[in-house]
Every structure is written in structure tokens, then in C-alpha cells.
Coordinates of C-alpha atoms in Angstrom, one line a residue:
X19 CA 0.0 0.0 0.0
X20 CA 2.8 2.4 1.0
X21 CA 4.7 1.9 -2.3
X22 CA 1.5 2.5 -4.3
X23 CA 0.9 5.8 -2.5
X24 CA 4.5 6.9 -3.0
X25 CA 4.3 5.9 -6.7
X26 CA 1.1 7.9 -7.2
X27 CA 2.6 10.9 -5.3
X28 CA 5.9 10.8 -7.4
X29 CA 4.0 10.5 -10.7
X30 CA 1.9 13.6 -9.9
X31 CA 4.3 15.9 -8.0
X32 CA 7.8 17.1 -9.0
X33 CA 10.3 16.5 -6.2
X34 CA 11.8 20.0 -6.8
X35 CA 8.4 21.8 -7.1
X36 CA 9.1 24.0 -4.1
X37 CA 12.3 25.4 -5.6
X38 CA 10.5 26.2 -8.9
X39 CA 7.4 27.7 -7.1
X40 CA 9.7 29.8 -4.8
X41 CA 11.6 31.2 -7.8
X42 CA 8.3 31.9 -9.7
X43 CA 7.0 33.8 -6.6
X44 CA 10.2 35.9 -6.8
X45 CA 9.6 36.6 -10.5
X46 CA 5.9 37.5 -9.9
X47 CA 6.2 39.7 -6.7
X48 CA 9.8 39.8 -5.3
X49 CA 11.6 41.6 -8.0
X50 CA 9.0 44.4 -8.3
X51 CA 8.9 44.6 -4.4
X52 CA 12.6 45.4 -4.3
X53 CA 12.2 48.1 -7.0
X54 CA 9.2 49.6 -5.3
X55 CA 11.0 49.7 -2.0
X56 CA 13.7 51.8 -3.6
X57 CA 11.0 53.9 -5.4
X58 CA 13.2 56.8 -6.7
X59 CA 16.8 57.6 -7.5
X60 CA 17.6 61.0 -5.9
X61 CA 20.8 62.5 -7.2
X62 CA 22.4 65.7 -5.8
X63 CA 20.7 67.8 -8.5
X64 CA 18.1 70.4 -7.6
X65 CA 14.5 69.6 -8.6
X66 CA 15.4 66.4 -10.4
X67 CA 14.9 62.7 -9.6
X68 CA 14.1 59.5 -11.3
X69 CA 11.1 57.5 -10.4
X70 CA 11.3 53.7 -10.9
X71 CA 8.3 52.1 -12.6
X72 CA 7.4 48.6 -13.7
X73 CA 9.9 45.9 -14.3
X74 CA 9.6 43.5 -17.2
X75 CA 11.6 40.3 -17.9
X76 CA 11.9 38.5 -21.2
X77 CA 12.6 34.9 -21.9
X78 CA 16.3 33.8 -21.7
X79 CA 18.4 35.1 -24.7
X80 CA 22.0 35.9 -25.7
X81 CA 23.7 38.6 -27.6
X82 CA 25.8 37.1 -30.5
X83 CA 29.0 38.5 -31.8
X84 CA 27.1 40.5 -34.5
X85 CA 25.2 42.3 -31.7
X86 CA 21.9 40.5 -32.5
X87 CA 19.9 39.1 -29.6
X88 CA 18.2 35.6 -29.9
X89 CA 16.6 33.0 -27.7
X90 CA 18.6 30.3 -26.1
X91 CA 17.8 26.9 -24.7
X92 CA 19.4 25.4 -21.5
X93 CA 21.3 22.8 -23.5
X94 CA 23.0 25.4 -25.7
X95 CA 24.0 27.4 -22.6
X96 CA 25.6 24.2 -21.2
X97 CA 27.5 23.4 -24.4
X98 CA 28.7 26.9 -25.1
X99 CA 29.5 27.8 -21.5
X100 CA 27.0 30.6 -21.5
X101 CA 24.7 31.9 -18.7
X102 CA 21.0 31.0 -19.1
X103 CA 19.7 34.4 -18.2
X104 CA 16.8 36.8 -18.9
X105 CA 17.1 40.4 -19.8
X106 CA 15.6 42.9 -17.3
X107 CA 13.9 46.0 -18.5
X108 CA 12.9 48.8 -16.1
X109 CA 10.8 51.9 -16.6
X110 CA 12.4 55.2 -15.7
X111 CA 10.2 58.3 -15.2
X112 CA 12.0 61.7 -14.8
X113 CA 10.5 64.0 -12.1
X114 CA 11.4 67.7 -12.7
X115 CA 10.3 70.2 -10.0
X116 CA 7.9 67.7 -8.6
X117 CA 6.1 67.0 -11.9
X118 CA 6.4 63.6 -13.5
X119 CA 7.3 63.8 -17.2
X120 CA 5.9 61.2 -19.5
X121 CA 8.0 58.0 -19.5
X122 CA 10.1 59.6 -22.2
X123 CA 13.0 57.3 -21.4
X124 CA 10.7 54.3 -21.6
X125 CA 12.0 50.9 -20.7
X126 CA 15.8 50.6 -20.3
X127 CA 17.8 47.4 -20.3
X128 CA 19.4 47.2 -16.8
X129 CA 21.0 43.8 -16.6
X130 CA 20.4 40.1 -16.7
X131 CA 18.8 37.7 -14.2
X132 CA 19.8 34.0 -14.2
X133 CA 16.7 31.9 -14.9
X134 CA 15.9 28.7 -13.1
X135 CA 15.4 25.7 -15.5
X136 CA 11.6 24.8 -15.8
X137 CA 10.5 28.0 -14.1
X138 CA 7.8 30.2 -15.7
X139 CA 10.5 32.2 -17.6
X140 CA 12.2 29.1 -18.9
X141 CA 11.6 28.1 -22.6
X142 CA 11.1 24.4 -21.4
X143 CA 8.0 25.4 -19.5
X144 CA 4.9 24.1 -21.3
X145 CA 6.9 22.3 -24.1
X146 CA 5.7 18.8 -25.1
X147 CA 8.0 15.8 -24.6
X148 CA 8.7 15.5 -28.4
X149 CA 9.6 19.2 -28.6
X150 CA 12.0 18.9 -25.7
X151 CA 13.8 15.9 -27.3
X152 CA 13.9 17.7 -30.6
X153 CA 15.5 20.7 -28.9
X154 CA 18.2 18.5 -27.3
X155 CA 16.7 18.7 -23.8
X156 CA 16.0 15.8 -21.4
X157 CA 12.3 15.5 -20.8
X158 CA 13.0 13.8 -17.5
X159 CA 15.2 16.7 -16.2
X160 CA 13.5 18.0 -13.0
X161 CA 14.9 21.5 -13.3
X162 CA 15.2 23.7 -10.2
X163 CA 18.8 24.8 -10.9
X164 CA 20.5 27.6 -12.8
X165 CA 23.1 27.5 -15.6
X166 CA 26.0 30.0 -14.9
X167 CA 28.7 30.2 -17.6
X168 CA 27.9 26.6 -18.6
X169 CA 27.9 25.2 -15.1
X170 CA 24.7 23.9 -13.5
X171 CA 24.4 25.4 -10.0
X172 CA 21.8 24.8 -7.3
X173 CA 20.8 27.2 -4.5
X174 CA 20.7 25.2 -1.2
X175 CA 17.8 25.8 1.1
X176 CA 18.9 27.7 4.2
X177 CA 17.4 26.7 7.6
X178 CA 17.2 29.5 10.1
X179 CA 15.3 30.6 13.2
X180 CA 11.9 32.0 12.5
X181 CA 12.0 35.8 12.1
X182 CA 9.7 38.2 14.0
X183 CA 8.9 35.8 16.8
X184 CA 9.7 35.9 20.5
X185 CA 11.9 32.9 21.4
X186 CA 12.6 32.7 25.1
X187 CA 15.4 30.5 26.5
X188 CA 17.6 30.2 29.6
X189 CA 21.3 31.2 29.2
X190 CA 24.5 31.3 31.3
X191 CA 23.6 28.1 33.2
X192 CA 20.0 29.3 33.9
X193 CA 21.2 32.5 35.6
X194 CA 19.7 34.6 32.8
X195 CA 16.6 34.3 30.7
X196 CA 16.5 36.0 27.3
X197 CA 13.7 36.7 24.9
X198 CA 15.2 37.1 21.5
X199 CA 13.5 38.5 18.4
X200 CA 15.1 38.3 15.0
X201 CA 13.3 41.4 13.6
X202 CA 13.4 41.1 9.8
X203 CA 12.4 43.6 7.1
X204 CA 13.3 42.6 3.6
X205 CA 17.0 41.8 3.7
X206 CA 17.7 43.7 6.9
X207 CA 17.8 41.6 10.1
X208 CA 18.1 43.1 13.6
X209 CA 18.7 40.8 16.6
X210 CA 16.8 42.4 19.5
X211 CA 16.8 40.8 23.0
X212 CA 15.2 41.5 26.4
X213 CA 17.3 39.8 29.2
X214 CA 16.3 39.1 32.8
X215 CA 19.3 38.5 35.1
X216 CA 19.3 36.4 38.3
X217 CA 18.3 39.5 40.4
X218 CA 15.2 40.2 38.3
X219 CA 16.7 43.2 36.5
X220 CA 15.8 43.6 32.8
X221 CA 18.0 45.0 30.0
X222 CA 17.5 45.5 26.3
X223 CA 20.0 44.9 23.5
X224 CA 19.6 45.8 19.8
X225 CA 21.9 46.9 16.9
X226 CA 23.6 50.3 17.3
X227 CA 21.8 50.7 20.7
X228 CA 23.5 51.2 24.1
X229 CA 24.8 47.9 25.5
X230 CA 22.5 46.3 28.2
X231 CA 20.2 49.4 28.2
X232 CA 17.8 49.6 31.1
X233 CA 14.3 48.4 30.0
X234 CA 12.5 51.2 31.8
X235 CA 14.7 53.8 30.1
X236 CA 13.9 52.4 26.6
X237 CA 10.1 52.2 27.5
X238 CA 10.2 55.8 28.7
X239 CA 12.0 56.9 25.5
X240 CA 9.2 55.1 23.5
X241 CA 6.7 57.3 25.3
X242 CA 5.2 54.8 27.8
X243 CA 4.4 56.1 31.4
X244 CA 5.2 54.0 34.5
X245 CA 1.5 53.5 35.1
X246 CA 1.0 52.1 31.5
X247 CA 4.0 49.8 32.1
X248 CA 2.3 48.4 35.2
X249 CA -1.1 48.0 33.4
X250 CA 0.5 46.0 30.6
X251 CA 2.5 43.8 33.0
X252 CA 0.1 40.9 33.8
X253 CA -0.1 38.5 35.7
X254 CA 1.1 39.4 39.2
X255 CA 4.5 37.7 39.0
X256 CA 5.3 39.9 35.9
X257 CA 3.9 43.0 37.7
X258 CA 6.3 42.3 40.7
X259 CA 9.2 42.2 38.2
X260 CA 8.1 45.5 36.6
X261 CA 7.7 47.2 40.1
X262 CA 11.2 46.1 41.0
X263 CA 12.6 47.5 37.8
X264 CA 10.8 50.8 38.2
X265 CA 12.0 51.0 41.7
X266 CA 15.7 50.6 40.9
X267 CA 15.6 52.6 37.6
X268 CA 16.7 56.2 37.4
X269 CA 14.6 56.6 34.2
X270 CA 11.2 56.3 35.9
X271 CA 11.1 60.1 36.6
X272 CA 12.4 61.1 33.2
X273 CA 10.2 62.4 30.4
X274 CA 10.4 60.9 26.9
X275 CA 12.7 63.6 25.6
X276 CA 15.1 63.2 28.6
X277 CA 15.1 59.4 28.1
X278 CA 15.9 59.9 24.4
X279 CA 18.8 62.2 25.3
X280 CA 20.1 59.7 27.8
X281 CA 20.2 57.0 25.1
X282 CA 21.8 59.6 22.7
X283 CA 24.6 60.2 25.3
X284 CA 25.3 56.5 25.4
X285 CA 25.2 56.0 21.6
X286 CA 27.0 59.2 20.6
X287 CA 29.2 60.3 23.5
X288 CA 30.9 63.7 23.3
X289 CA 28.7 64.9 20.5
X290 CA 26.4 68.0 20.5
X291 CA 23.1 67.5 22.4
X292 CA 21.0 68.1 19.2
X293 CA 23.0 65.4 17.4
X294 CA 22.7 63.0 20.3
X295 CA 18.9 63.4 20.4
X296 CA 18.6 62.8 16.6
X297 CA 20.9 59.8 16.8
X298 CA 18.9 58.2 19.6
X299 CA 15.6 58.7 17.6
X300 CA 17.2 57.2 14.5
X301 CA 18.5 54.2 16.5
X302 CA 15.1 53.6 18.2
X303 CA 13.1 53.9 15.0
X304 CA 15.3 52.0 12.6
X305 CA 17.1 49.3 14.7
X306 CA 14.7 48.5 17.5
X307 CA 12.1 46.0 16.2
X308 CA 12.1 47.4 12.6
X309 CA 9.5 44.8 11.5
X310 CA 6.9 46.8 13.5
X311 CA 7.7 49.9 11.4
X312 CA 10.4 52.6 11.3
X313 CA 8.1 55.6 11.8
X314 CA 7.9 57.5 15.2
X315 CA 4.2 56.6 15.3
X316 CA 5.1 53.0 15.9
X317 CA 7.0 53.6 19.1
X318 CA 4.0 52.8 21.4
X319 CA 3.6 49.4 19.5
X320 CA 7.3 48.7 20.1
X321 CA 7.0 49.4 23.8
X322 CA 4.1 47.0 24.1
X323 CA 6.1 44.3 22.2
X324 CA 9.1 44.8 24.5
X325 CA 6.7 44.3 27.5
X326 CA 5.4 41.1 25.9
X327 CA 9.0 39.9 25.5
X328 CA 9.7 40.9 29.1
X329 CA 6.6 39.0 30.3
X330 CA 7.7 35.8 28.6
X331 CA 11.2 36.1 30.1
X332 CA 9.7 36.7 33.6
X333 CA 7.3 33.7 33.3
X334 CA 10.1 31.4 32.2
X335 CA 12.4 32.6 35.0
X336 CA 9.6 32.0 37.6
X337 CA 8.9 28.6 36.2
X338 CA 5.3 29.4 35.0
X339 CA 6.3 28.8 31.4
X340 CA 8.7 26.3 29.8
X341 CA 11.5 27.8 27.7
X342 CA 11.2 27.6 23.9
X343 CA 13.1 24.9 22.1
X344 CA 15.3 26.5 19.4
X345 CA 15.6 23.1 17.7
X346 CA 11.8 22.6 17.5
X347 CA 10.9 22.8 13.8
X348 CA 8.0 25.2 14.4
X349 CA 10.7 27.7 15.4
X350 CA 12.6 27.2 12.1
X351 CA 12.1 28.5 8.6
X352 CA 13.7 27.3 5.3
X353 CA 14.7 29.9 2.7
X354 CA 14.4 28.5 -0.8
X355 CA 15.8 29.8 -4.1
X356 CA 13.2 32.6 -4.4
X357 CA 14.0 34.1 -1.0
X358 CA 17.7 33.8 -1.6
X359 CA 17.4 35.4 -5.1
X360 CA 15.3 38.3 -3.6
X361 CA 18.1 39.0 -1.0
X362 CA 20.7 38.9 -3.8
X363 CA 18.8 41.1 -6.2
X364 CA 18.1 43.7 -3.4
X365 CA 21.8 43.7 -2.6
X366 CA 22.9 44.1 -6.3
X367 CA 20.2 46.7 -7.0
X368 CA 21.6 49.0 -4.3
X369 CA 24.9 49.1 -6.2
X370 CA 23.1 49.7 -9.4
X371 CA 21.2 52.7 -7.9
X372 CA 24.4 54.1 -6.5
X373 CA 26.1 53.8 -10.0
X374 CA 23.2 55.5 -11.8
X375 CA 23.2 58.3 -9.2
X376 CA 26.9 58.9 -9.7
X377 CA 26.6 58.8 -13.5
X378 CA 23.7 61.4 -13.5
X379 CA 25.6 63.7 -11.2
X380 CA 28.7 63.4 -13.4
X381 CA 26.7 64.1 -16.6
X382 CA 25.1 67.1 -15.0
X383 CA 28.4 68.5 -13.7
X384 CA 29.8 68.3 -17.2
X385 CA 26.8 70.1 -18.7
X386 CA 26.0 67.2 -21.1
X387 CA 22.6 66.2 -22.3
X388 CA 21.0 63.5 -20.1
X389 CA 20.4 60.2 -21.8
X390 CA 19.3 57.4 -19.6
X391 CA 20.5 54.7 -22.1
X392 CA 24.1 55.9 -21.8
X393 CA 23.9 56.5 -18.0
X394 CA 22.6 53.0 -17.1
X395 CA 25.4 50.4 -17.1
X396 CA 23.8 46.9 -17.2
X397 CA 27.1 45.3 -16.1
X398 CA 26.8 46.5 -12.5
X399 CA 23.7 44.5 -11.7
X400 CA 24.6 41.4 -13.8
X401 CA 28.1 41.1 -12.4
X402 CA 27.1 41.3 -8.7
X403 CA 24.4 38.6 -9.2
X404 CA 26.8 36.3 -11.3
X405 CA 29.6 36.7 -8.8
X406 CA 27.5 35.5 -5.9
X407 CA 25.9 32.7 -7.9
X408 CA 29.3 31.6 -9.3
X409 CA 31.2 31.6 -5.9
X410 CA 28.3 30.7 -3.5
X411 CA 29.2 33.6 -1.2
X412 CA 25.9 35.3 -0.4
X413 CA 24.8 38.6 0.9
X414 CA 25.1 38.1 4.7
X415 CA 28.5 36.4 4.3
X416 CA 27.1 32.8 4.1
X417 CA 29.2 30.5 2.0
X418 CA 28.3 27.4 0.0
X419 CA 24.8 28.8 -0.8
X420 CA 25.3 28.1 -4.5
X421 CA 26.8 24.7 -5.3
X422 CA 27.7 22.8 -8.5
X423 CA 24.8 20.4 -9.1
X424 CA 25.7 16.8 -8.3
X425 CA 25.2 14.7 -11.5
X426 CA 26.7 11.5 -10.3
X427 CA 23.3 9.8 -10.9
X428 CA 19.6 10.8 -11.1
X429 CA 19.0 10.1 -7.4
X430 CA 22.0 12.3 -6.3
X431 CA 20.7 15.1 -8.5
X432 CA 17.2 15.0 -6.9
X433 CA 18.8 14.8 -3.4
X434 CA 21.1 17.8 -4.1
X435 CA 18.1 19.9 -5.2
X436 CA 16.3 19.0 -1.9
X437 CA 19.3 19.7 0.4
X438 CA 18.9 21.9 3.5
X439 CA 21.8 23.7 5.1
X440 CA 22.1 25.1 8.7
X441 CA 23.9 28.4 9.0
X442 CA 25.7 27.3 12.2
X443 CA 29.5 27.2 12.1
X444 CA 31.0 23.7 11.4
X445 CA 33.8 24.1 14.0
X446 CA 31.6 24.5 17.0
X447 CA 30.1 21.4 18.6
X448 CA 26.3 22.5 18.6
X449 CA 25.4 19.0 19.9
X450 CA 21.7 19.8 20.3
X451 CA 21.4 21.3 16.8
X452 CA 23.1 18.3 15.2
X453 CA 20.7 15.8 16.8
X454 CA 17.6 14.5 15.1
X455 CA 14.7 16.4 16.8
X456 CA 11.3 14.7 17.1
X457 CA 9.6 17.5 15.2
X458 CA 11.7 16.8 12.1
X459 CA 9.5 13.7 11.5
X460 CA 8.0 13.8 8.0
X461 CA 9.9 17.0 7.2
X462 CA 13.6 16.1 7.3
X463 CA 15.2 12.7 6.5
X464 CA 16.5 11.3 9.9
X465 CA 19.4 9.3 8.4
X466 CA 20.7 11.2 5.4
X467 CA 23.5 13.5 6.5
X468 CA 27.2 13.6 5.6
X469 CA 30.0 12.3 7.9
X470 CA 32.4 14.5 9.7
X471 CA 32.1 18.2 10.5
X472 CA 28.9 18.7 8.5
X473 CA 27.0 15.9 10.3
X474 CA 23.5 17.1 11.4
X475 CA 24.0 20.5 9.9
X476 CA 23.5 19.5 6.2
X477 CA 20.2 17.6 5.9
X478 CA 17.8 16.6 3.2
X479 CA 14.0 17.0 2.9
X480 CA 12.0 13.8 3.5
X481 CA 10.6 12.1 0.4
X482 CA 7.1 13.6 0.6
X483 CA 8.0 16.9 2.4
X484 CA 7.1 20.1 0.6
X485 CA 8.0 23.6 1.7
X486 CA 5.3 26.3 1.3
X487 CA 6.6 29.3 -0.5
X488 CA 5.2 32.0 1.8
X489 CA 2.0 34.0 2.1
X490 CA 1.1 37.6 2.7
X491 CA 1.1 38.2 6.4
X492 CA -0.7 41.6 6.1
X493 CA -3.9 39.9 4.8
X494 CA -4.0 37.4 7.8
X495 CA -3.3 40.3 10.3
X496 CA -6.3 42.3 8.8
X497 CA -8.6 39.3 9.1
X498 CA -7.5 38.7 12.8
X499 CA -8.2 42.4 13.6
X500 CA -11.6 42.2 11.9
X501 CA -12.5 39.2 14.1
X502 CA -11.3 41.0 17.2
X503 CA -8.7 38.3 17.9
X504 CA -5.6 40.6 17.4
X505 CA -5.3 43.9 19.1
X506 CA -3.6 46.8 17.3

């Protein structure tokens, strides 16, 4: 019976479907999302900016020696050591004195994006078996990989702790309890933590903020009064901790502006008072829980979130709650090809914008006529993407993300396309992380792992496991608010 089910499953579902779906999601939404986030290019020229419009991708093609562009199939890319990539066209709209001119520049070629074999942009998509054979393609090829300069490369799924969730655990032999939040917005990730020491004193740590900052000081700077802090701190064991922290804190009598200045003095010592204040506000808005927003209006929401993290740490320390298990698979997320490509494209696009800005300023300084076609260099974007995909060194410094596809046999190819890698360093023991956790059942293969340093850190998806490619959180949040389940 089991073999019949497996046979029926394998005949109807591709084993690399999640890689292809993830990349398709990047093509449909991710690439435009990155461009919309940038929005405009603002050079140092008065009353002039460039608004970025719609992006369009064509099917993979190459430019021949006679400068003609023609379509290319994956097999030709392999044989001729070419990159199977699609040209990217972007709309540039000049804005002069706040008035948008017609898209006189129109669409401009900005670079090339490597295309996943069998994705929506691939020529093999929708081709009949006979057509594939005629084109020199293997109809049994699962796809899910890229062809970079003739080499087949696969993007390995990265396993990581779930972002934007409070994970509370004991540290330093149980003397401290820390609630950590990996606050993530796009490609930016800020590790924020609320720590309770053995005395019951709370401190907050976040990027560019003061080290071990007093929780009450941060809450006052975010505009929360001592009474509001106590009202939020429920049940009584949490209220006791909050009362103790208010009692020992010098910040309880400070106003929000005084508290902001105190943070400024810690983050920018020796600077002018006005600069210190501005610095503290920038740090609080941009680096403390950025997933809640980076506007000053979100400060109250951030204060409530910090109290929630403090509450969890207090309940774990007083043995009312069990600590979270970092190795539990509900606390993990797997980044597939689409997420990794979005990170890489956002990183490369920053350099592209910088280059365009510089070229516009240079053209203006020389008094030449502005021509977007000559200003835009397509090499900037293409080279950054190809370098990362060719070497496997990714945006946040991870290595081995892009690997040469294992073609030893058909099974090793499929296995390689379903590989999952942990970001933990190989040198450290991490005994708990290397163990097979009970929650991996049905998701991760319990036996397939290499020997030696990589053991337990490199894993493979179980035969019938499928990774969902993400959903829009905003829609779910709105529905919860409508039902009255989630408070603002």
C-alpha cells in the first residue's frame, strides 16, 4: 500500500516543485517589491529625480558576436559555456520640479537575471515531450537549478530561526533568561533581545543601541508612562518584576525627551546635544524591532512588544512557562531559491542605484545632455548577481549557498536539489542542533547526513515533504483584527 501511495505521489508531483514555485514567486512579486522599496533615485541635483516604474523580464536570450539578440535553450547554454539568463527592462520616469514627465526614457535594459530551468520564464515550460527531445533537452530533467557560464548550479535551502517571533530561553547556566526577536524587514535583520538577570533586572540589546540598556529607560523613550507599564504587566509575577525594575531605575522620573537624550549620550558620547537626540531617535526607529515599522508613530507598539518579551522572560524565570526549544521545527524557517534570489537582487540593485546616481551627477556637472540609455550600465547588476551565484558567497557572508549540481546519478541530482543547510559554524560542537529532533519527523530525513564536521548541519528534505513558498502576512493580520482576535 505504502509503495502505491508513494508511486502515485511521485508521478503527480515534482520533487523539486518547491524550488520552482519559490523562484516563480520571486519573479511575480519579489523583483517588483525590491524596486518599489527603492522607489526613486535621488541624485544631488536640484529639482530632479528618477522614479522607478514597472519591471519586465523577457525569456532567456543571448547577444551574439554580431550584436543580435536571440533566444537560447538550457542545453545550448551548457554546451557553449553561457549563462541561461533573462534580460531585465525597467521603466524610468523623470521627475522635474515635482512634476512627473511622461516616461520619455521608456524601458531601459538594466541587466540580466539567471533563470531557473523549468520555471515560468524558462523556454522548457509548457513544451511537449517530443519538442524537448527535438531541442536536445532531457524530458525527465526535473529543473530547479541555474546555468551560470555553462555550469549547473543549485541554490541550497537555508534553515534558520523564524523571524519576527519571540523565542525565550535560559542562558549562562540558567542565571539569565533571554527573549530574542530576529526582527526582519526585507534583507535587513536586527537581533533584539530582552534579558532578565538572576536578580530580576531587565536589560535590552539591539543593533547600534546602548549595550545592556535599562528596559524602563527604553520604554520611557518610546513614550510609555510608568502606570502604562504596570497596566501592561500581567499576571502578578510579571507586575512584581516590573515594580522592582521601576524602583531601581533612574529613568522612571524622566520624560520621553530626557530618556531619548540619555540614550543619545550612550550611543554618541561627546557629540552635540542636538545630534545625540537625533541619533537616539534614529536608532530607536530603525534598529529596535524594525518589523513593526520605522516611523515615530510605531514607538508605542514597540513598547508593548518589549513588555510582551519581558513578560515571557519573567514567566520562564519564575517557572510558570517552559523555555522555547530552538531546535523545534516550528521555530525554524527554510529559505528557498526565491527568497535567496530576492536577497541577492536587493543587494545588487543597491549598487546599481548608486552607480546610476553617480553617472547622473557626473553628466550634470559636465553640462552634457541627459540620456538614460548611456547613463545606465547593465554590467553593475549582472556582475554582482553572477559573482554571488558563481562563488556561492551570499549577501550576509554565508558560504556554500550556490553549489555545482551533483550529476553522479539521477537520485543524487534530486537529493542535491532538496538539500537543506544550517547556518551554524561547522567548527563549534552544537550537539543539540546536530541531533535529530522529534519535530523533524516527516519534514527532514532522519538518516541522510554527511559524515564529519557537516553531520547534522547538512540535511535533506524527507521524500514527501514540501516547503510552502510563503504568504502575505498583512492579509492574515487584517482578518484577525476584523475578528477582534488581534489587538492593534
